[in-house]
Every structure is written in structure tokens, then in C-alpha cells.
Amino acid sequence: MHRDQPSLRARSTPDLVPPLYLDLDQMLDEFTRLPMRAKFLFDPEMAAVITVEFLAERGPSLIWHIGRELLHLGVTSMSGTGDVRMWPTLDRERPSSWLLLESEEVEALFEVPAEPLRAWLAATYRIVSAAVEMGGLNWDGFLRSLLGSPETPAG
């Protein structure tokens, strides 16, 4: 998925599925971890996409839009290609997954606690199942948003 496209910002759905706040570790190198907080947002009207806001202690937050299925699969197996990939760690005492985000500007590896993410994603699937998540999507608007294209009248 893509980073911070303004028209893809998730609407608040606290009544349905409240935002999930997780404490993550960003891996700066093999031995150095930087604790950080992330906010996961679900919008039933764009159920296939989860908005993840990485809350920086100093400076602006960073927003990524990540496929819900990629996150769901990445808790238990290798998932994703390209800009976003996720896979489980080997640590059985502390179940977590690695989340790798890459773009032209940034490459970041995060350790994400698996169980709270799994439970939160399960709640989103109770609201909008995987079978219907793409059904109500406005494909033209969605693609324009991803590509940063201006609105064009349908004709």
C-alpha cells in the first residue's frame, strides 16, 4: 500500500472497532531498539485497508495504509511483497511479527505484538468479512486516491 495519501485517511469508527494502540519496537540495527507507539484505524467503508499512524515522540507522525489481509496473514506466515512485508518472529515466548516498510524515503523494521493485533483484526472481520470487503469499494476513487490523481468526472 502507500504512505500518507490525504483522501485515504480513515474515518473514526470508535463505536464499531476502536483504534488499536500498540507499543512497537523499531529496529535501528541488529542490537538497537527504539520504542514507539502506533495507532491502527479501521474504516468499514474501506475495510481492505488499515491506516497505521506511527506516533513519533518528536516530529511529525508517519502514516501508512496497509492491506488488512497482509496484516492478518503476517501474524502467522510470510505476507506481502514490495513496499510492505510482514512475518512472524521465531520467539515463542513473546509472540510477535516483523513489519517491514520500504519506500524511496524510508526503510523501517518494526516488531509488532501479535496477539493484540490478531484480536483487533478479528473484530474488524466481524464488522466486514473478507468475502465482502471489496464489494462496496469505489474503485475509480480508490485508485485516484492511491495515485494522487485529480478527480475526473464520470461520463
Coordinates of N, CA, C and O in Angstrom, one line a residue:
M1 N 0.9 -1.2 0.0 CA 0.0 0.0 0.0 C 0.9 1.2 0.0 O 2.1 1.1 -0.1
H2 N 0.3 2.4 0.2 CA 1.1 3.6 0.1 C 1.0 4.4 1.4 O 0.1 4.3 2.2
R3 N 2.0 5.3 1.5 CA 2.1 6.2 2.6 C 1.1 7.3 2.4 O 0.8 7.7 1.3
D4 N 0.7 7.9 3.5 CA 0.0 9.2 3.7 C -0.6 9.8 2.4 O -0.1 10.8 1.9
Q5 N -1.7 9.3 2.0 CA -2.5 9.9 0.9 C -3.7 10.6 1.7 O -4.5 9.8 2.2
P6 N -3.8 11.9 1.6 CA -4.8 12.6 2.5 C -6.2 12.0 2.3 O -7.0 11.9 3.2
S7 N -6.7 11.7 1.1 CA -8.0 11.2 0.8 C -8.2 9.8 1.3 O -9.3 9.3 1.3
L8 N -7.2 9.1 1.8 CA -7.3 7.8 2.3 C -7.3 7.7 3.9 O -7.3 6.7 4.4
R9 N -7.3 8.9 4.5 CA -7.3 8.9 5.9 C -8.6 8.2 6.5 O -9.7 8.5 6.0
A10 N -8.4 7.4 7.4 CA -9.5 6.6 7.9 C -10.5 7.5 8.8 O -10.0 8.3 9.5
R11 N -11.7 7.2 8.6 CA -12.7 7.9 9.4 C -12.8 7.2 10.7 O -12.5 6.0 10.8
S12 N -13.2 7.9 11.8 CA -13.2 7.3 13.1 C -14.4 6.3 13.2 O -15.5 6.6 12.8
T13 N -14.2 5.1 13.7 CA -15.2 4.1 13.9 C -15.2 3.6 15.3 O -15.2 2.4 15.6
P14 N -15.1 4.5 16.3 CA -15.0 4.0 17.7 C -16.1 3.2 18.2 O -16.0 2.3 19.0
D15 N -17.3 3.4 17.6 CA -18.5 2.6 18.1 C -18.4 1.1 17.6 O -18.8 0.2 18.2
L16 N -17.8 0.9 16.4 CA -17.6 -0.4 15.8 C -16.4 -1.1 16.3 O -16.4 -2.2 16.9
V17 N -15.2 -0.5 15.9 CA -13.9 -1.1 16.3 C -13.1 0.1 16.7 O -12.7 0.9 15.9
P18 N -12.8 0.3 18.0 CA -12.0 1.4 18.5 C -10.6 1.3 17.9 O -10.1 0.2 17.6
P19 N -9.9 2.4 17.8 CA -8.5 2.3 17.3 C -7.7 1.4 18.2 O -7.9 1.3 19.4
L20 N -6.7 0.8 17.7 CA -5.8 -0.1 18.5 C -4.4 0.7 18.6 O -3.8 1.1 17.6
Y21 N -4.0 0.9 19.8 CA -2.7 1.5 20.1 C -1.8 0.4 20.6 O -2.1 -0.4 21.5
L22 N -0.7 0.2 19.9 CA 0.3 -0.8 20.2 C 1.7 -0.1 20.5 O 2.1 0.8 19.8
D23 N 2.4 -0.7 21.4 CA 3.8 -0.3 21.7 C 4.6 -1.2 20.8 O 4.6 -2.5 21.0
L24 N 5.4 -0.6 19.9 CA 6.2 -1.4 19.0 C 7.7 -1.1 19.3 O 8.0 -0.1 20.0
D25 N 8.6 -1.9 18.7 CA 10.0 -1.6 18.7 C 10.4 -1.4 17.3 O 10.2 -2.3 16.5
Q26 N 11.0 -0.3 17.0 CA 11.7 -0.1 15.7 C 13.1 -0.6 15.8 O 13.8 -0.2 16.7
M27 N 13.5 -1.4 14.9 CA 14.9 -2.0 14.9 C 15.8 -1.0 14.2 O 15.6 -0.9 12.9
L28 N 16.6 -0.3 14.9 CA 17.6 0.6 14.2 C 18.8 -0.1 13.7 O 19.3 0.3 12.7
D29 N 19.1 -1.2 14.3 CA 20.2 -2.1 13.8 C 20.0 -3.4 14.6 O 19.0 -3.6 15.3
E30 N 20.9 -4.3 14.4 CA 20.7 -5.7 15.0 C 20.5 -5.7 16.5 O 19.9 -6.6 17.1
F31 N 21.1 -4.7 17.2 CA 21.0 -4.7 18.7 C 20.3 -3.5 19.3 O 20.1 -3.4 20.5
T32 N 19.9 -2.5 18.5 CA 19.3 -1.3 19.0 C 17.8 -1.2 18.6 O 17.4 -1.2 17.5
R33 N 17.0 -1.1 19.7 CA 15.5 -0.9 19.5 C 15.1 0.5 19.9 O 15.6 1.0 20.9
L34 N 14.2 1.0 19.2 CA 13.6 2.3 19.5 C 12.1 2.1 19.8 O 11.4 1.8 18.9
P35 N 11.7 2.2 21.1 CA 10.3 2.0 21.4 C 9.5 3.1 20.7 O 9.9 4.3 20.7
M36 N 8.3 2.7 20.2 CA 7.4 3.7 19.7 C 6.0 3.2 19.7 O 5.8 2.0 20.0
R37 N 5.1 4.1 19.5 CA 3.6 3.8 19.6 C 3.0 3.9 18.2 O 3.4 4.8 17.5
A38 N 2.1 3.0 17.9 CA 1.4 3.0 16.6 C -0.1 2.9 16.9 O -0.6 2.3 17.8
K39 N -0.8 3.6 16.0 CA -2.3 3.6 16.1 C -2.8 3.0 14.9 O -2.5 3.4 13.8
F40 N -3.6 1.9 15.0 CA -4.2 1.2 13.9 C -5.7 1.6 13.8 O -6.4 1.6 14.8
L41 N -6.1 2.1 12.6 CA -7.5 2.5 12.4 C -8.2 1.7 11.3 O -7.6 1.4 10.3
F42 N -9.5 1.4 11.6 CA -10.3 0.6 10.7 C -11.5 1.5 10.2 O -12.2 2.0 11.1
D43 N -11.7 1.5 8.9 CA -12.9 2.2 8.3 C -13.7 1.2 7.6 O -13.2 0.6 6.6
P44 N -14.9 0.8 8.0 CA -15.7 -0.2 7.3 C -16.0 0.1 5.9 O -16.2 -0.8 5.1
E45 N -15.9 1.4 5.5 CA -16.2 1.7 4.1 C -14.9 1.5 3.2 O -15.0 1.4 2.0
M46 N -13.8 1.3 3.8 CA -12.6 0.9 3.1 C -11.9 -0.2 3.9 O -10.8 -0.1 4.4
A47 N -12.7 -1.3 4.1 CA -12.3 -2.4 5.0 C -11.0 -3.1 4.6 O -10.4 -3.6 5.5
A48 N -10.7 -3.1 3.4 CA -9.5 -3.8 2.9 C -8.2 -3.1 3.3 O -7.1 -3.6 3.2
V49 N -8.3 -1.8 3.8 CA -7.1 -1.0 4.1 C -7.2 -0.6 5.6 O -8.1 0.0 6.0
I50 N -6.1 -0.9 6.3 CA -5.9 -0.4 7.6 C -4.9 0.8 7.6 O -3.9 0.7 7.0
T51 N -5.3 1.9 8.3 CA -4.4 3.0 8.4 C -3.6 2.9 9.7 O -4.2 2.6 10.7
V52 N -2.3 2.9 9.5 CA -1.4 2.8 10.7 C -0.7 4.1 10.8 O 0.0 4.6 9.9
E53 N -0.8 4.8 11.9 CA -0.1 6.0 12.2 C 1.0 5.7 13.2 O 0.7 5.3 14.4
F54 N 2.2 5.9 12.8 CA 3.4 5.7 13.7 C 3.6 7.1 14.4 O 3.9 8.1 13.8
L55 N 3.3 7.1 15.7 CA 3.3 8.3 16.5 C 4.7 8.6 17.0 O 5.2 7.9 17.9
A56 N 5.3 9.6 16.5 CA 6.7 10.0 16.8 C 6.7 10.8 18.1 O 5.8 11.6 18.3
E57 N 7.7 10.6 18.9 CA 7.8 11.3 20.2 C 8.1 12.8 19.8 O 7.6 13.7 20.4
R58 N 9.0 12.9 18.8 CA 9.4 14.3 18.4 C 9.2 14.3 16.9 O 9.5 13.3 16.2
G59 N 8.6 15.3 16.3 CA 8.4 15.4 14.9 C 7.1 14.9 14.5 O 6.3 14.4 15.3
P60 N 6.8 14.9 13.2 CA 5.5 14.5 12.7 C 5.3 13.0 12.7 O 6.3 12.2 12.6
S61 N 4.1 12.6 12.8 CA 3.8 11.2 12.7 C 3.9 10.7 11.3 O 3.8 11.5 10.4
L62 N 4.0 9.4 11.1 CA 4.1 8.9 9.8 C 2.9 7.9 9.6 O 2.6 7.1 10.4
I63 N 2.2 8.1 8.4 CA 1.0 7.3 8.2 C 1.3 6.4 7.0 O 1.8 6.8 5.9
W64 N 0.9 5.1 7.2 CA 0.9 4.1 6.1 C -0.4 3.5 6.0 O -1.1 3.3 7.0
H65 N -0.8 3.1 4.8 CA -2.0 2.4 4.5 C -1.6 1.0 4.1 O -1.0 0.8 3.1
I66 N -2.1 0.0 4.9 CA -1.6 -1.4 4.8 C -2.8 -2.3 4.6 O -3.8 -2.1 5.3
G67 N -2.7 -3.2 3.7 CA -3.8 -4.1 3.5 C -4.2 -4.9 4.7 O -3.3 -5.5 5.4
R68 N -5.4 -5.0 5.0 CA -5.9 -5.8 6.2 C -5.5 -7.2 6.1 O -5.0 -7.8 7.1
E69 N -5.6 -7.8 4.9 CA -5.3 -9.2 4.7 C -3.8 -9.4 4.9 O -3.4 -10.4 5.5
L70 N -2.9 -8.5 4.5 CA -1.5 -8.6 4.7 C -1.2 -8.7 6.2 O -0.4 -9.5 6.6
L71 N -1.8 -7.8 7.0 CA -1.6 -7.8 8.4 C -2.1 -9.1 9.0 O -1.4 -9.7 9.9
H72 N -3.3 -9.5 8.6 CA -3.9 -10.7 9.2 C -3.0 -12.0 8.9 O -2.7 -12.7 9.8
L73 N -2.5 -12.1 7.7 CA -1.7 -13.2 7.3 C -0.3 -13.1 8.0 O 0.3 -14.1 8.4
G74 N 0.2 -11.9 8.1 CA 1.6 -11.7 8.6 C 1.8 -12.0 10.0 O 2.9 -12.1 10.5
V75 N 0.7 -12.2 10.8 CA 0.8 -12.6 12.2 C 1.2 -14.1 12.3 O 1.9 -14.5 13.2
T76 N 0.9 -14.9 11.2 CA 1.2 -16.3 11.3 C 2.1 -16.8 10.2 O 2.6 -17.9 10.3
S77 N 2.3 -16.0 9.1 CA 3.1 -16.5 8.0 C 3.7 -15.3 7.2 O 3.2 -14.2 7.4
M78 N 4.6 -15.6 6.3 CA 5.1 -14.5 5.4 C 4.0 -14.0 4.6 O 3.2 -14.7 4.0
S79 N 3.9 -12.6 4.5 CA 2.9 -11.9 3.8 C 3.4 -10.7 3.2 O 4.2 -10.0 3.8
G80 N 2.9 -10.4 2.0 CA 3.3 -9.1 1.3 C 4.5 -9.2 0.4 O 5.3 -10.2 0.5
T81 N 4.5 -8.3 -0.5 CA 5.7 -8.1 -1.4 C 5.9 -6.6 -1.6 O 5.0 -5.8 -1.3
G82 N 7.0 -6.3 -2.1 CA 7.3 -4.8 -2.4 C 7.4 -4.0 -1.1 O 8.2 -4.3 -0.2
D83 N 6.6 -2.9 -1.0 CA 6.8 -1.9 0.0 C 6.5 -2.4 1.4 O 7.0 -1.8 2.4
V84 N 5.6 -3.3 1.6 CA 5.1 -3.8 2.9 C 5.2 -5.3 2.9 O 4.6 -6.0 2.1
R85 N 5.9 -5.8 4.0 CA 6.0 -7.2 4.2 C 5.9 -7.5 5.7 O 6.3 -6.6 6.5
M86 N 5.3 -8.6 6.1 CA 5.2 -9.0 7.5 C 5.3 -10.5 7.6 O 4.8 -11.2 6.8
W87 N 5.9 -10.9 8.7 CA 6.1 -12.3 9.0 C 6.3 -12.5 10.5 O 6.8 -11.6 11.2
P88 N 6.0 -13.7 11.0 CA 6.2 -13.9 12.5 C 7.6 -14.1 12.9 O 8.4 -14.5 12.1
T89 N 7.9 -13.6 14.1 CA 9.2 -13.8 14.6 C 9.4 -15.3 15.1 O 8.4 -16.0 15.2
L90 N 10.5 -15.7 15.5 CA 10.8 -17.1 15.9 C 10.6 -17.2 17.4 O 10.7 -18.3 18.0
D91 N 10.5 -16.1 18.1 CA 10.4 -16.0 19.6 C 9.0 -16.5 20.0 O 8.0 -15.9 19.9
R92 N 8.9 -17.7 20.6 CA 7.6 -18.3 21.0 C 7.2 -17.8 22.4 O 6.0 -17.9 22.7
E93 N 8.1 -17.3 23.2 CA 7.7 -16.8 24.5 C 7.0 -15.4 24.4 O 6.2 -15.1 25.2
R94 N 7.4 -14.7 23.4 CA 6.8 -13.3 23.2 C 6.4 -13.3 21.7 O 7.1 -12.7 20.9
P95 N 5.2 -13.8 21.4 CA 4.7 -13.9 20.0 C 4.6 -12.5 19.4 O 3.9 -11.6 20.0
S96 N 5.3 -12.3 18.3 CA 5.3 -11.0 17.6 C 5.6 -11.3 16.1 O 5.9 -12.4 15.7
S97 N 5.4 -10.2 15.4 CA 5.7 -10.3 13.9 C 6.6 -9.1 13.6 O 6.6 -8.1 14.2
W98 N 7.4 -9.3 12.5 CA 8.2 -8.3 11.9 C 7.4 -7.6 10.9 O 6.7 -8.2 10.1
L99 N 7.4 -6.3 10.9 CA 6.7 -5.5 9.8 C 7.8 -4.6 9.2 O 8.4 -3.7 9.8
L100 N 8.0 -4.8 7.9 CA 9.0 -4.1 7.1 C 8.3 -3.2 6.2 O 7.5 -3.6 5.4
L101 N 8.6 -1.9 6.3 CA 8.0 -0.8 5.4 C 9.2 -0.2 4.6 O 10.2 0.2 5.2
E102 N 9.0 -0.2 3.3 CA 10.0 0.4 2.4 C 9.4 1.4 1.5 O 8.3 1.2 0.9
S103 N 10.1 2.5 1.2 CA 9.8 3.4 0.2 C 11.0 4.1 -0.3 O 12.1 3.7 0.2
E104 N 10.9 5.0 -1.2 CA 12.1 5.7 -1.7 C 12.8 6.5 -0.5 O 14.0 6.7 -0.5
E105 N 11.9 7.0 0.4 CA 12.4 7.9 1.5 C 12.8 7.1 2.8 O 13.6 7.6 3.6
V106 N 12.3 5.9 3.0 CA 12.4 5.3 4.3 C 12.4 3.8 4.2 O 11.8 3.2 3.3
E107 N 13.1 3.1 5.1 CA 13.1 1.7 5.3 C 13.0 1.5 6.8 O 13.9 2.0 7.5
A108 N 12.0 0.8 7.3 CA 11.9 0.6 8.7 C 11.4 -0.8 9.0 O 10.5 -1.3 8.3
L109 N 12.0 -1.3 10.1 CA 11.6 -2.7 10.5 C 11.1 -2.5 11.9 O 11.7 -1.9 12.8
F110 N 9.8 -3.0 12.2 CA 9.2 -2.9 13.5 C 8.9 -4.3 14.0 O 8.5 -5.2 13.2
E111 N 9.0 -4.5 15.3 CA 8.5 -5.7 15.9 C 7.1 -5.4 16.5 O 7.0 -4.4 17.3
V112 N 6.1 -6.1 16.1 CA 4.7 -5.8 16.4 C 4.2 -7.0 17.3 O 4.3 -8.1 16.9
P113 N 3.6 -6.7 18.5 CA 3.0 -7.7 19.3 C 1.9 -8.4 18.5 O 1.0 -7.7 18.1
A114 N 1.9 -9.7 18.4 CA 1.0 -10.5 17.6 C -0.4 -10.6 18.1 O -1.4 -10.4 17.4
E115 N -0.5 -10.9 19.4 CA -1.9 -11.2 20.0 C -2.8 -10.1 20.0 O -4.0 -10.2 19.5
P116 N -2.4 -8.9 20.4 CA -3.4 -7.8 20.4 C -3.8 -7.4 18.9 O -5.0 -7.1 18.7
L117 N -2.9 -7.5 18.0 CA -3.2 -7.2 16.6 C -4.1 -8.2 16.1 O -5.1 -7.9 15.4
R118 N -3.9 -9.5 16.3 CA -4.7 -10.6 15.9 C -6.2 -10.4 16.4 O -7.1 -10.5 15.6
A119 N -6.3 -10.1 17.7 CA -7.7 -9.9 18.3 C -8.4 -8.7 17.6 O -9.6 -8.8 17.3
W120 N -7.6 -7.6 17.4 CA -8.2 -6.4 16.9 C -8.7 -6.7 15.4 O -9.8 -6.3 15.0
L121 N -7.8 -7.4 14.6 CA -8.2 -7.7 13.3 C -9.4 -8.6 13.2 O -10.3 -8.4 12.4
A122 N -9.5 -9.5 14.1 CA -10.7 -10.4 14.2 C -11.9 -9.6 14.4 O -13.0 -9.9 13.8
A123 N -11.9 -8.5 15.2 CA -13.0 -7.7 15.5 C -13.4 -6.9 14.2 O -14.6 -6.8 13.9
T124 N -12.4 -6.5 13.4 CA -12.7 -5.9 12.1 C -13.4 -6.8 11.1 O -14.3 -6.4 10.4
Y125 N -13.0 -8.1 11.1 CA -13.6 -9.1 10.2 C -15.0 -9.4 10.7 O -15.8 -9.8 9.8
R126 N -15.3 -9.2 12.0 CA -16.7 -9.4 12.4 C -17.6 -8.3 11.9 O -18.8 -8.5 11.6
I127 N -17.1 -7.1 11.7 CA -17.8 -6.0 11.1 C -18.0 -6.1 9.6 O -19.0 -5.9 9.1
V128 N -16.9 -6.4 8.9 CA -16.9 -6.5 7.5 C -16.0 -7.8 7.1 O -14.8 -7.8 7.4
S129 N -16.7 -8.8 6.6 CA -15.9 -10.0 6.3 C -15.0 -9.8 5.1 O -15.2 -9.0 4.3
A130 N -14.0 -10.7 5.0 CA -13.1 -10.7 3.9 C -13.9 -10.9 2.6 O -13.5 -10.4 1.6
A131 N -14.9 -11.7 2.6 CA -15.7 -12.0 1.4 C -16.4 -10.8 0.8 O -16.6 -10.8 -0.4
V132 N -16.7 -9.8 1.6 CA -17.4 -8.6 1.1 C -16.6 -7.3 1.2 O -17.1 -6.3 0.8
E133 N -15.4 -7.4 1.7 CA -14.7 -6.1 1.9 C -14.4 -5.3 0.6 O -14.3 -4.1 0.7
M134 N -14.3 -5.9 -0.5 CA -14.1 -5.2 -1.7 C -15.4 -4.8 -2.5 O -15.3 -4.0 -3.4
G135 N -16.5 -5.4 -2.1 CA -17.7 -5.2 -2.8 C -18.2 -3.7 -2.8 O -18.7 -3.3 -3.9
G136 N -18.1 -3.0 -1.8 CA -18.6 -1.6 -1.8 C -17.6 -0.6 -2.1 O -17.8 0.6 -2.0
L137 N -16.4 -1.0 -2.5 CA -15.3 -0.1 -2.8 C -15.5 0.7 -4.1 O -15.8 0.1 -5.1
N138 N -15.4 2.0 -4.1 CA -15.4 2.8 -5.3 C -14.0 2.7 -5.9 O -13.1 3.4 -5.5
W139 N -13.9 1.8 -6.8 CA -12.6 1.5 -7.4 C -11.9 2.7 -8.1 O -10.7 3.0 -7.9
D140 N -12.7 3.5 -8.8 CA -12.1 4.7 -9.5 C -11.6 5.7 -8.5 O -10.5 6.2 -8.6
G141 N -12.4 6.0 -7.5 CA -12.0 6.9 -6.4 C -10.8 6.4 -5.7 O -9.9 7.1 -5.3
F142 N -10.8 5.1 -5.4 CA -9.7 4.4 -4.6 C -8.4 4.5 -5.4 O -7.4 4.9 -4.9
L143 N -8.5 4.2 -6.7 CA -7.2 4.2 -7.5 C -6.7 5.7 -7.7 O -5.5 5.9 -7.6
R144 N -7.7 6.6 -7.9 CA -7.3 8.0 -7.9 C -6.6 8.5 -6.7 O -5.6 9.2 -6.7
S145 N -7.1 8.0 -5.5 CA -6.5 8.4 -4.2 C -5.1 7.8 -4.1 O -4.2 8.5 -3.6
L146 N -4.9 6.6 -4.5 CA -3.6 5.9 -4.4 C -2.6 6.6 -5.3 O -1.5 6.7 -4.9
L147 N -3.1 7.0 -6.5 CA -2.1 7.5 -7.5 C -2.0 9.0 -7.4 O -1.2 9.6 -8.1
G148 N -2.8 9.6 -6.5 CA -2.7 11.1 -6.3 C -3.3 11.8 -7.5 O -2.9 13.0 -7.8
S149 N -4.2 11.2 -8.3 CA -4.8 11.8 -9.5 C -5.9 12.7 -9.1 O -6.7 12.4 -8.1
P150 N -6.1 13.8 -9.9 CA -7.3 14.7 -9.6 C -8.6 14.0 -9.9 O -8.6 13.1 -10.7
E151 N -9.7 14.5 -9.4 CA -11.0 14.0 -9.7 C -11.3 14.2 -11.1 O -11.0 15.2 -11.7
T152 N -11.8 13.2 -11.8 CA -12.3 13.3 -13.2 C -13.8 12.9 -13.2 O -14.1 11.9 -12.5
P153 N -14.6 13.7 -13.9 CA -16.0 13.4 -13.9 C -16.3 12.1 -14.6 O -15.6 11.7 -15.6
A154 N -17.2 11.3 -14.1 CA -17.6 10.0 -14.7 C -18.4 10.4 -15.9 O -19.3 11.3 -15.9
G155 N -18.3 9.7 -17.0 CA -19.1 10.0 -18.2 C -19.4 8.9 -19.0 O -19.3 7.8 -19.1

